[in-house]
PDB file of N, CA and C in Angstrom:
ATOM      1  N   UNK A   1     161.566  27.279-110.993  1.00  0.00           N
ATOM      2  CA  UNK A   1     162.926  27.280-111.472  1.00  0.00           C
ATOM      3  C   UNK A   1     163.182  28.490-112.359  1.00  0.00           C
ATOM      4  N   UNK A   2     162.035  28.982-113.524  1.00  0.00           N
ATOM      5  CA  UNK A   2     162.462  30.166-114.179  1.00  0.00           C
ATOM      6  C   UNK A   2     162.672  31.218-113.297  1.00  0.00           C
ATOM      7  N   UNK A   3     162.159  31.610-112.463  1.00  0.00           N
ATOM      8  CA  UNK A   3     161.826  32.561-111.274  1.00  0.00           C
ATOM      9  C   UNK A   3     163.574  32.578-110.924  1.00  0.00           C
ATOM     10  N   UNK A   4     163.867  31.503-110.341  1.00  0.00           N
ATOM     11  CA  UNK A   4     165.264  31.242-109.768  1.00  0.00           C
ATOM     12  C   UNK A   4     166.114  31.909-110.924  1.00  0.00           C
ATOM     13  N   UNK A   5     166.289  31.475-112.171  1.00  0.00           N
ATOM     14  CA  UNK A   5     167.418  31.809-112.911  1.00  0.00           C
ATOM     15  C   UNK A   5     166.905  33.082-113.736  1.00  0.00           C
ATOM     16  N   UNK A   6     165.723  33.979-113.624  1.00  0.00           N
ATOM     17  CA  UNK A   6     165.002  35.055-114.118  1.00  0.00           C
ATOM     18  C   UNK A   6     165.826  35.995-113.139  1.00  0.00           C
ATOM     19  N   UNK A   7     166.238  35.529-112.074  1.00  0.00           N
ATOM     20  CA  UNK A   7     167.081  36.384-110.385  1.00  0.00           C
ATOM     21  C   UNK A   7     168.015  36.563-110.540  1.00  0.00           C
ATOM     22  N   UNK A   8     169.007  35.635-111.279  1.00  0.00           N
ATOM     23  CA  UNK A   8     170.568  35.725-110.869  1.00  0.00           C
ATOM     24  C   UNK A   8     171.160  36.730-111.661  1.00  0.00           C
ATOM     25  N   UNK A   9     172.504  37.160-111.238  1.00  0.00           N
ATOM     26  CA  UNK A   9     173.350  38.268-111.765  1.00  0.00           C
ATOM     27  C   UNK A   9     173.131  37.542-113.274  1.00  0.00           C
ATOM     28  N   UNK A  10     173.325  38.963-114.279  1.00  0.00           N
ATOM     29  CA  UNK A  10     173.984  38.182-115.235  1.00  0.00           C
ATOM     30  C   UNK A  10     175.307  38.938-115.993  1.00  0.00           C
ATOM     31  N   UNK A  11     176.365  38.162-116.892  1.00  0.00           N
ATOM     32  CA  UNK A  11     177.239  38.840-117.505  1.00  0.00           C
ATOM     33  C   UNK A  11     177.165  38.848-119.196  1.00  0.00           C
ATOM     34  N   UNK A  12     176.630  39.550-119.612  1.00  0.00           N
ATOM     35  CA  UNK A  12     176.848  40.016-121.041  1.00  0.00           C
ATOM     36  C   UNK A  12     175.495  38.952-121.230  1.00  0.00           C
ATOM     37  N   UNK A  13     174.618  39.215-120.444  1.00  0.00           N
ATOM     38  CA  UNK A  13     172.869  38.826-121.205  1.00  0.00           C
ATOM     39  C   UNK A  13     172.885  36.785-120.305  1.00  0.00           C
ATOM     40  N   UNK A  14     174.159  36.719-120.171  1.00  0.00           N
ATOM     41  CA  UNK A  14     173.983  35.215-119.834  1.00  0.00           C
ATOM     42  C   UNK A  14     174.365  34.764-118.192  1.00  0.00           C
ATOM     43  N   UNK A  15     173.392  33.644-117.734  1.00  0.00           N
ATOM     44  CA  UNK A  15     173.761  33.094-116.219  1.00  0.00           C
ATOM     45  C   UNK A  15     175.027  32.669-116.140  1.00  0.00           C
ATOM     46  N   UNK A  16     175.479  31.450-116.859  1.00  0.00           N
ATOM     47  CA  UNK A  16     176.826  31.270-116.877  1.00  0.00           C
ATOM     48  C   UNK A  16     177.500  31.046-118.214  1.00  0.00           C
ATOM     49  N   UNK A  17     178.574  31.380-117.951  1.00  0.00           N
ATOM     50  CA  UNK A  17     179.928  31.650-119.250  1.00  0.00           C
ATOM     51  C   UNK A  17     180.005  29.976-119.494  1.00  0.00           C
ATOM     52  N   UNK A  18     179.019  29.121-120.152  1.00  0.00           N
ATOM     53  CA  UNK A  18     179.397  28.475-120.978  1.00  0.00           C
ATOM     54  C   UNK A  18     178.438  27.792-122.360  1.00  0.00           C
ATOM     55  N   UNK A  19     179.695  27.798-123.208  1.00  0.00           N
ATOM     56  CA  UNK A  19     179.367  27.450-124.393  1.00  0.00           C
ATOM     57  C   UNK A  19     178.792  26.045-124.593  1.00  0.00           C
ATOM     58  N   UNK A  20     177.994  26.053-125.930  1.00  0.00           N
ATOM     59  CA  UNK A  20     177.432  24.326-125.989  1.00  0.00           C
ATOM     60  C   UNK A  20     179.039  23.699-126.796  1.00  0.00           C
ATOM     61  N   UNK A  21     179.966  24.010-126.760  1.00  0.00           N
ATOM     62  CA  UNK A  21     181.118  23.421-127.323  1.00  0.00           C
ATOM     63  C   UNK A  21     181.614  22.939-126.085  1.00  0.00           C
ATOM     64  N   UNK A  22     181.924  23.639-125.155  1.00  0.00           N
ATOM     65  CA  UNK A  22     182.306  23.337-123.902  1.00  0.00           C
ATOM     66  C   UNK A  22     182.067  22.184-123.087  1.00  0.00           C
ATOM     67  N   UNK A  23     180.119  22.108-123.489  1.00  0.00           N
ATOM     68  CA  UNK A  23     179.957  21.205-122.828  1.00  0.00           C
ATOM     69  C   UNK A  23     179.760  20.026-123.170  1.00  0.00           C
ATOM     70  N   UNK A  24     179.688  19.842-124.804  1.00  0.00           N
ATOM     71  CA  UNK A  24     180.250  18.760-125.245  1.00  0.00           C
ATOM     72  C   UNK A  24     181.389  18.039-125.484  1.00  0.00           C
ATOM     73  N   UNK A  25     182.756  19.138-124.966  1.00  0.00           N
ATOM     74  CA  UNK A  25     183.911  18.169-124.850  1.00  0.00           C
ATOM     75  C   UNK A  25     184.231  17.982-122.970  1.00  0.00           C
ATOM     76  N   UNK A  26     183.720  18.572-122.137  1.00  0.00           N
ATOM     77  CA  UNK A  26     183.241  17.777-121.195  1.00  0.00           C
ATOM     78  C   UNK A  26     182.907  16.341-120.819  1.00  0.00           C
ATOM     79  N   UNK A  27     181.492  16.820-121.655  1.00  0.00           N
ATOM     80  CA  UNK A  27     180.965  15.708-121.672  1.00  0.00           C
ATOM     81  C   UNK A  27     181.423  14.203-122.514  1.00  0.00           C
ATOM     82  N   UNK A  28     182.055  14.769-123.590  1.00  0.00           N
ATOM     83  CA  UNK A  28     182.844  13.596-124.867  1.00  0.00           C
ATOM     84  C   UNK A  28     184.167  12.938-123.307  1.00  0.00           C
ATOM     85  N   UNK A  29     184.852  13.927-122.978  1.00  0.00           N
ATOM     86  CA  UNK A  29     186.375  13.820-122.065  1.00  0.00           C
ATOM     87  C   UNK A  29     185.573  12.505-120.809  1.00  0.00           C
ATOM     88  N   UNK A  30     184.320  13.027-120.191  1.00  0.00           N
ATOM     89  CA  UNK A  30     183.675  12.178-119.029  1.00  0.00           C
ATOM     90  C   UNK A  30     183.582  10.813-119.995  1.00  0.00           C
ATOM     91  N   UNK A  31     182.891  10.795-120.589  1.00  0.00           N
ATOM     92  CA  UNK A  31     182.416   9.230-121.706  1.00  0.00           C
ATOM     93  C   UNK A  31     183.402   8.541-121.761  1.00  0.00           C
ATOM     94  N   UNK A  32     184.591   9.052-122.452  1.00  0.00           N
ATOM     95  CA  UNK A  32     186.206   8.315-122.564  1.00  0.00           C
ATOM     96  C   UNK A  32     186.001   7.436-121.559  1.00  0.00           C
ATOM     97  N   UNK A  33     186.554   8.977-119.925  1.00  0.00           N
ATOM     98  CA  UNK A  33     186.711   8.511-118.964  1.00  0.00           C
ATOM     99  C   UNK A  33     185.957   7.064-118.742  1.00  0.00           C
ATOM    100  N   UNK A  34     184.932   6.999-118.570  1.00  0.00           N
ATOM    101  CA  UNK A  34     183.977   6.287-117.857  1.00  0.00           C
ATOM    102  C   UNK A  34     183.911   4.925-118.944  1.00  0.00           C
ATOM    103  N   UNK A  35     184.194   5.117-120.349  1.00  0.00           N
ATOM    104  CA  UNK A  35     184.315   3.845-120.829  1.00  0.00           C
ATOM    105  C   UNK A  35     182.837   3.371-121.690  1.00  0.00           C
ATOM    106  N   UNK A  36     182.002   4.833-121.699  1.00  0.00           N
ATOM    107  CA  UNK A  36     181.070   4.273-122.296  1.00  0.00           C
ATOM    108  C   UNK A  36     180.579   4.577-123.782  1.00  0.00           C
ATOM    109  N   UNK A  37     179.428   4.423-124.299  1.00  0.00           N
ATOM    110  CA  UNK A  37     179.234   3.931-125.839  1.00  0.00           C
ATOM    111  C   UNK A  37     177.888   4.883-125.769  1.00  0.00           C
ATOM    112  N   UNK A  38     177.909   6.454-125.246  1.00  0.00           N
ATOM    113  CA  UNK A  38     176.890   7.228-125.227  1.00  0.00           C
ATOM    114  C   UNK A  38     176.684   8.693-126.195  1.00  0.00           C
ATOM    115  N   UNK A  39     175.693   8.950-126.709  1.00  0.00           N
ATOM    116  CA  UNK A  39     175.932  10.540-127.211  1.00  0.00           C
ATOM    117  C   UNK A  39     175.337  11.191-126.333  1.00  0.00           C
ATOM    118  N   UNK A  40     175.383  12.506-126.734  1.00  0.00           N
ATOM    119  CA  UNK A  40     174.144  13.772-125.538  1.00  0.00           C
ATOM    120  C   UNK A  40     172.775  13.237-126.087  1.00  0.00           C
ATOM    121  N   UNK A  41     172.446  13.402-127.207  1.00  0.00           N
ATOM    122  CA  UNK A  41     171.318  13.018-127.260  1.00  0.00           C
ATOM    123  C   UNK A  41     170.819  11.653-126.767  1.00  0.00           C
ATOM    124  N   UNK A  42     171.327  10.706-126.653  1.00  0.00           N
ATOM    125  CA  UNK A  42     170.964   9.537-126.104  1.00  0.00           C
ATOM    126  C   UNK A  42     170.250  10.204-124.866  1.00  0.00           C
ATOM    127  N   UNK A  43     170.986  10.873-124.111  1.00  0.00           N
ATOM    128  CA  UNK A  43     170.558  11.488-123.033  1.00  0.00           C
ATOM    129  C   UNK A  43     168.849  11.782-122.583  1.00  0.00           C
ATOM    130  N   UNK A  44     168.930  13.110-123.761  1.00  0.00           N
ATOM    131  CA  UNK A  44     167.359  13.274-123.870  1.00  0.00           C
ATOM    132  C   UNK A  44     166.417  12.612-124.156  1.00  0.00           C
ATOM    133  N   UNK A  45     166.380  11.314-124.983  1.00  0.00           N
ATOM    134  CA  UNK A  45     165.887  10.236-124.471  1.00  0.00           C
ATOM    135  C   UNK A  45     165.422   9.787-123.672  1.00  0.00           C
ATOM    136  N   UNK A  46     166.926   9.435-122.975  1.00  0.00           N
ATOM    137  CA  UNK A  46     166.485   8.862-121.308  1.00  0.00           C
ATOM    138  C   UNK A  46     165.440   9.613-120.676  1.00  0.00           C
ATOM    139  N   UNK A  47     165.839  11.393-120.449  1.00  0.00           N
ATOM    140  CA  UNK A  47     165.125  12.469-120.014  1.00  0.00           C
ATOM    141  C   UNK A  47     163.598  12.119-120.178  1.00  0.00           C
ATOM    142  N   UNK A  48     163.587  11.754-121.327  1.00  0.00           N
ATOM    143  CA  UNK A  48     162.008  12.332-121.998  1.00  0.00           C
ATOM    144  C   UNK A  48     161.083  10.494-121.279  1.00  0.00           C
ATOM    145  N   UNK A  49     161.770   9.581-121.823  1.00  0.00           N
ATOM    146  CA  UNK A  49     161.502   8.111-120.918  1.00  0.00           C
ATOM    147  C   UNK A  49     161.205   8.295-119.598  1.00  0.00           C
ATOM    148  N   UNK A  50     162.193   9.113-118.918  1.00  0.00           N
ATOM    149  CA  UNK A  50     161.425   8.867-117.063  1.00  0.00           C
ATOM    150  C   UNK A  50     160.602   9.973-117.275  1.00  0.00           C
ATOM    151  N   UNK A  51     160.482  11.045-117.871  1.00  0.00           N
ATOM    152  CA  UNK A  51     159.588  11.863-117.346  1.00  0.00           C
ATOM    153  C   UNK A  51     158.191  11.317-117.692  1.00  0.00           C
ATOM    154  N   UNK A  52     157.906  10.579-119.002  1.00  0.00           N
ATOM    155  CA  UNK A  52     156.629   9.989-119.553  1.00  0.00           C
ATOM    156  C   UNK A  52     156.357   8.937-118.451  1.00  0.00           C
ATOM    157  N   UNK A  53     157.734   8.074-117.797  1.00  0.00           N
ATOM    158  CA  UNK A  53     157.700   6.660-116.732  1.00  0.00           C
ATOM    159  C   UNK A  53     156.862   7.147-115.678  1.00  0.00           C
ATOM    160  N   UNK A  54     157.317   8.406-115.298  1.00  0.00           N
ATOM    161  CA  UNK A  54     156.261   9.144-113.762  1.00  0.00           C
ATOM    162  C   UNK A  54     155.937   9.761-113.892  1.00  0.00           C
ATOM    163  N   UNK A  55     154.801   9.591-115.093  1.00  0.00           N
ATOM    164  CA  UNK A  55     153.785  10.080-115.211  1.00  0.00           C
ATOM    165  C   UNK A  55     153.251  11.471-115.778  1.00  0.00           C
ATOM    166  N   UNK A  56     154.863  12.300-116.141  1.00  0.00           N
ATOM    167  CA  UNK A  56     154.333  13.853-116.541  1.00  0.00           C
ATOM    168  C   UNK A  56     153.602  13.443-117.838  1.00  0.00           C
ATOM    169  N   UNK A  57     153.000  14.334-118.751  1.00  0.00           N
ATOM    170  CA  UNK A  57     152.038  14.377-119.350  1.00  0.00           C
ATOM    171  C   UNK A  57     153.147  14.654-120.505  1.00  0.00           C
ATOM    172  N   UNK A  58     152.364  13.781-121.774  1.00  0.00           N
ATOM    173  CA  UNK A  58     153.124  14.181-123.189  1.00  0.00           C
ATOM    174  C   UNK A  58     153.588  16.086-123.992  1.00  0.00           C
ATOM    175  N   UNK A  59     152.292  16.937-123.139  1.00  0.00           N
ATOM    176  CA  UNK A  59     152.623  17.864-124.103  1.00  0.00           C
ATOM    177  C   UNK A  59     153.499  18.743-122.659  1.00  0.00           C
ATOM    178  N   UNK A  60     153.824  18.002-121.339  1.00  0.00           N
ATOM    179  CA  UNK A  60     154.956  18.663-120.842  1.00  0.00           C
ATOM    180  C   UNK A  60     156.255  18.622-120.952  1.00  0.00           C
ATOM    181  N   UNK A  61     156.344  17.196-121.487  1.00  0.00           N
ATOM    182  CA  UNK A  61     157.542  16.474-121.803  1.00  0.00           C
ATOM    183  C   UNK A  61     158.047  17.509-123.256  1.00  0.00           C
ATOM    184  N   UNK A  62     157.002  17.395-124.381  1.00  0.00           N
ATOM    185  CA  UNK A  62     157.679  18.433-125.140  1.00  0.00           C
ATOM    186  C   UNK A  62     158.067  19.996-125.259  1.00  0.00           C
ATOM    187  N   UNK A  63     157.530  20.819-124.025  1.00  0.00           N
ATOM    188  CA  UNK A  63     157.557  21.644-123.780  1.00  0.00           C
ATOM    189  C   UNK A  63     159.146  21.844-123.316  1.00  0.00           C
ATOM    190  N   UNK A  64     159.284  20.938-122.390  1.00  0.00           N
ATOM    191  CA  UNK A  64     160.416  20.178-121.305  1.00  0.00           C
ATOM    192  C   UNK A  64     161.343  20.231-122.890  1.00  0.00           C
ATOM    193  N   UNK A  65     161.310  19.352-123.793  1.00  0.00           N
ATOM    194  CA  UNK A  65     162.607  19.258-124.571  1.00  0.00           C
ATOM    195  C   UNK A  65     162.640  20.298-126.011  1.00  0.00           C
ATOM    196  N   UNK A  66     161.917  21.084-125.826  1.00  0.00           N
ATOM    197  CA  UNK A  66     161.544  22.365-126.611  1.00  0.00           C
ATOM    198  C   UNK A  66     160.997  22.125-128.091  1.00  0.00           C
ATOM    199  N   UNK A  67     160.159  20.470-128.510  1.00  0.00           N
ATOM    200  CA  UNK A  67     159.373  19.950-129.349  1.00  0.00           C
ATOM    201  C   UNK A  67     158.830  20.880-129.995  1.00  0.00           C
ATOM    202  N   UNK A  68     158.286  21.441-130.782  1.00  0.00           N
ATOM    203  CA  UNK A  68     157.342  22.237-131.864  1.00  0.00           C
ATOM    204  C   UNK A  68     155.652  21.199-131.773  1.00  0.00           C
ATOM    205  N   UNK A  69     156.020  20.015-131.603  1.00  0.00           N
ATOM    206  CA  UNK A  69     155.139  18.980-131.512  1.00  0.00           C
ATOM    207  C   UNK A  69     155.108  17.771-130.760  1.00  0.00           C
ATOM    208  N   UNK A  70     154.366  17.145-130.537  1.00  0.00           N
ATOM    209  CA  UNK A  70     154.541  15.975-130.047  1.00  0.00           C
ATOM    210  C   UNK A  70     155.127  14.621-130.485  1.00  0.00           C
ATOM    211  N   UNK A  71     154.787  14.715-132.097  1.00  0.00           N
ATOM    212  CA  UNK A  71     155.576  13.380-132.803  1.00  0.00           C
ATOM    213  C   UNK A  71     157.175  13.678-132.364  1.00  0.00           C
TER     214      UNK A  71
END
């Protein structure tokens, strides 16, 4: 996957034109929508739960959510 996005054009140093503001009112606007009782981080959670569920290994998982450590 780095390989893949190490390839693509880029504009002013970045793959795509968006901000982490952006994609939290996205994401806030979808939640409304959908009716639910979630944050982003809840998210990574989940993320970090299936990846430990099948089996990836603890110090990939923190690598995966950019941890300093494992606690």
């Amino acid at each position: 996957m780095k390989l893949v996005l190490a390839n693509l054009p880029r504009k002013d140093g970045k793959v795509f034109n968006v901000t982490k503001q952006m994609l939290r009112d996205d994401f806030e606007k979808a939640r409304k929508a959908a009716g639910l009782e979630v944050r982003i981080h809840d998210l990574r959670h989940t993320y970090a739960s299936h990846l430990t569920m099948s089996g990836v290994g603890i110090r990939t998982v923190q690598e995966l959510l950019g941890h300093t450590d494992v606690t």
